[in-house]
Amino acid sequence: MDQLTLKLPWASLMEAGGGGPRGRARPAVFVAYRFDNHASRQLRKELQDAAEQSGDVDVLDGHVEPGDHWAPEVRKRIKRSRLIVADVTGPSREVLFEMGFAGNKPLFPVIDRAHDRGELPSWVTIDQIAAYGGTGIAQVVDGVLHRARDPVRKPRRQQRPSPVPGHVVWLQGRGSEWASSARVRFENLAREGGLAVVHVAPEDLYSSEDLREHLRAWVVVGCIDGGSHDYAAHFFFGDIIGRLRAGSGTGAGQSLSRVAIVFAPTRELVDDLVADSVRRVERDHIRLIATQDELLHEAKRLFSRYRKWLNAGSE
Amino acid sequence: MTDPSSDQYLPADADKISAQQLTDTHVLHPGAPERFSRSTLVIGSRGSGKTFLLRHRKQTTHEGAVYVNLLKALQSLSRDAGLGGRSLTYSEPLADQIRGKTAALLAITTLELCSREVNDSLDSSLALFDHLLPVALRSTRRLTAANARELRRAVNVLPLTDWPPLPDTSAFSEVFGELSNLYPYPLTLLLDRAEDVPLPSVHLLTQMLDQSFEVLTVIAARPGVSQLLPVAHDPTLVPGDHYDILHLGLQPYQDSWSRFVDTAVRNFLESNQRRVPSDFSLAWAISLARDSLRDAASFAQAALLNGTSRNLTQRADHFKSLREQRLARARAVLYPDVQDFGLFVKTVQAATKLALASRSQFALVIEFEDDDAQISLLGPGDRRREILLSAIRAEALYLAPGFCWHPYELPNRVELAPLLAWNGENTQWIS
């Protein structure tokens, strides 16, 4: 039977007959900031104060009351937001995770001082980054609220590519030799399953285009050990959690769950180096692993699932 | 055979047809196994054949299986706590008590049915249930269907507030493990109407799908049940990995489904002495009914009733009336989250006016867009998610053809119910 697809905004359903009891929600911005840094907290506060004064924008963040389910609550907030303000100073694993998570939402990166840019991975610095430290905060706040009221949609060429089942990425810093033997074994397993693994050294990601190419991954193994490459890994982890399925279209056998594997040399390092946000998301899509055996066991499971998916699709 | 234009409508309710009719009318669902080899969650719209499927398998390939209508079995819970499958408000202590009582009722009902199946020859006592019962209800009487029924009634009568909480599911699993050892058949549980039980009860049911639960369990529910699954879901219980999902009517417009429904409807009508001329096409009735065999049977009867007189106007009036009923139900379910769902339907119809006026039936898929947010990331309480689930429960919207139900995902593409999409004028849709 023929099918006709009609594109409609959500508002056409939610506000049919008068907007519902809650009416139209105000635009919101989500602020990914460094909880443990005074300047960053000050930025958050200034944004909140300005938004309350203008009365037409809500400011949200990743703080969740104890007892609430963190991941779904933060997801809800990010998805509600028109703009993601990310304090990339440092950078911070939490912030990078939330940036990955934010998908194709317009991003407004900010930094404390202009000279802090030198500490950032190059793929973060391609965008214009406003400095809020000192006297810049008022300008940054104005800019954020203006963008929230009138968001600019990302051009299609800057949007993330759709994830593809079977595309596997191994992220390993150049100095992280501890992970090399695991990588070889992982790649062998993948090859047996008819899969190729793309090995990416975060140090080689110079631009957002370089990074974006690898966002097609269905499975990402991010090797973390305290080096600067951990930031890219967290960004990828966030992207996985932000876009949970790989595959075009919908339907039985047409999409696969994406998975991020956090791989560290020891269990203690997993606990120390992984952002809190990563720990609080659904375990269906994030695995925290500290031994080769666990890694290979997980790999076998995933590759087997891929084969089943492949066979289901060919029937 | 009776005159096909007989105006007595036959109810096509799988709960009510006899075992003989079940055998006479059964047609294998496309994609459904003849025998379940793993615990399975069967998802399907109202009338898609879930109950029929479970009852048929009990009669054929799963000898000795136990069929439980969960709405009936757990009715006292809804009565006690004022909860139904569609209510989500409960406190944590109350949830524990509901789980506790659910565990007891399910175990006792299962045992009652098993005992009946083998003429009370199970060699055990009601002490089997001790760990699931408050002290006052424990008994050492012999395990028979009559004694189990009496115990079940006592459990139903005990107020929920007097019920001890269920700390974990180990005692529940053990009871079923023991029952499985006693029972001469491989114990299979066929649990129907999961969408109509309280949320904490559903939590317990989903644990039964785990591979570690010894008993093969098949649970049937409508698509809206996804909201009832825990947000902080068990990471060790992965749909598709640890249990199967069978989505009935996944492709309601494909030939395989159409042929299945055509055969099933003809079998049903003929088993009720209604003659269907072999050259009488049911194609439009099947398409309009989408994935509901029940609706297809009803529409087919309408076609037979009005077809012989070639009176399309009469038929159109009948379907307009059905459409209004469906719309009224959708409005009631969605209010006040959506003030007037009818206006939304009008918006859709206005945007597709030309196509609706000139083309034969097509699937009208709506793709919601603001940003490319995946609804799977929206947590409970998000208004869009709740509205979408309610609309699916009300059969006003459906998952787009080909989208396989998954407990933690909703698409942003849905299909408007064909009956609601129809503009009331274009008779190509009803002939």
XYZ file of C-alpha atoms in Angstrom, chain A residues 40-168:
129
model
C 31.822 28.476 35.815
C 29.204 28.461 38.555
C 29.122 32.241 38.357
C 28.379 32.068 34.636
C 25.499 29.723 35.373
C 24.142 32.086 38.010
C 24.394 35.144 35.753
C 22.521 33.326 33.021
C 19.822 32.339 35.468
C 19.462 35.871 36.825
C 19.266 37.401 33.373
C 16.724 34.839 32.209
C 14.545 35.443 35.269
C 14.657 39.144 34.664
C 13.615 38.839 31.042
C 11.068 36.154 31.932
C 11.044 34.466 28.549
C 13.804 31.850 28.726
C 14.371 28.930 31.076
C 17.876 27.912 32.100
C 18.472 24.220 32.777
C 21.492 22.170 33.774
C 22.541 18.665 34.763
C 21.939 19.008 38.502
C 19.378 16.421 39.539
C 17.820 16.010 42.954
C 18.952 12.933 44.898
C 16.519 10.115 44.273
C 15.584 11.224 40.777
C 16.734 9.186 37.827
C 19.628 11.227 36.526
C 19.947 10.142 32.914
C 16.285 10.408 31.867
C 15.917 13.721 33.676
C 18.937 15.269 32.009
C 17.922 13.895 28.676
C 14.568 15.526 29.085
C 16.223 18.860 29.826
C 18.620 18.686 26.920
C 15.906 17.718 24.532
C 13.740 20.553 25.725
C 16.510 23.047 25.166
C 17.014 25.102 22.030
C 20.641 25.760 22.762
C 23.480 24.087 24.636
C 25.891 26.428 26.402
C 29.064 24.482 27.102
C 31.881 25.790 29.268
C 34.768 24.043 27.566
C 37.457 25.507 29.846
C 39.839 22.799 31.040
C 38.277 20.907 29.365
C 35.999 18.837 31.622
C 34.969 15.261 30.965
C 31.460 15.994 32.186
C 31.070 18.892 29.807
C 32.502 16.990 26.856
C 30.125 14.126 27.580
C 27.173 16.497 27.644
C 28.340 18.093 24.390
C 28.423 14.683 22.749
C 25.025 13.927 24.190
C 23.508 17.095 22.785
C 23.436 15.764 19.248
C 22.637 18.321 16.613
C 21.449 20.936 19.064
C 23.020 24.302 18.388
C 26.083 24.700 20.538
C 27.321 27.882 22.193
C 30.799 27.099 23.519
C 32.277 29.473 26.084
C 35.596 29.638 27.862
C 36.815 31.415 30.968
C 39.783 33.304 29.479
C 40.830 33.553 25.860
C 44.250 32.118 26.607
C 42.575 28.932 27.951
C 41.961 27.929 24.335
C 45.483 26.570 24.196
C 44.517 23.713 26.482
C 41.658 22.535 24.337
C 41.732 19.740 21.781
C 41.867 21.309 18.338
C 38.542 19.800 17.271
C 36.835 21.803 20.011
C 38.352 25.116 19.035
C 37.124 25.400 15.468
C 33.991 27.181 16.559
C 34.029 30.715 17.726
C 34.373 30.519 21.495
C 33.359 33.461 23.631
C 35.360 34.244 26.744
C 33.209 35.062 29.747
C 35.898 35.709 32.313
C 36.302 39.197 33.691
C 34.147 41.704 31.839
C 32.992 39.299 29.135
C 30.220 37.676 31.102
C 27.510 40.211 30.322
C 28.135 39.950 26.603
C 28.106 36.171 26.740
C 24.846 36.149 28.689
C 23.217 38.505 26.174
C 24.428 36.405 23.294
C 23.050 33.229 24.833
C 19.609 34.649 25.514
C 19.417 36.139 22.060
C 20.253 32.800 20.450
C 17.742 31.016 22.699
C 14.935 33.270 21.537
C 15.905 32.956 17.917
C 17.862 29.757 17.404
C 19.803 29.118 14.252
C 19.478 25.577 12.994
C 22.729 23.847 12.106
C 23.295 23.593 8.381
C 22.819 20.033 7.167
C 26.537 19.679 6.348
C 27.403 20.269 10.017
C 24.928 17.751 11.317
C 26.147 14.452 12.584
C 25.990 11.551 10.165
C 23.590 8.748 10.940
C 25.171 5.877 12.827
C 25.761 2.753 10.776
C 25.494 -0.800 12.111
C 28.802 -2.579 11.810
C 30.921 0.565 12.029
C 33.330 0.073 14.927
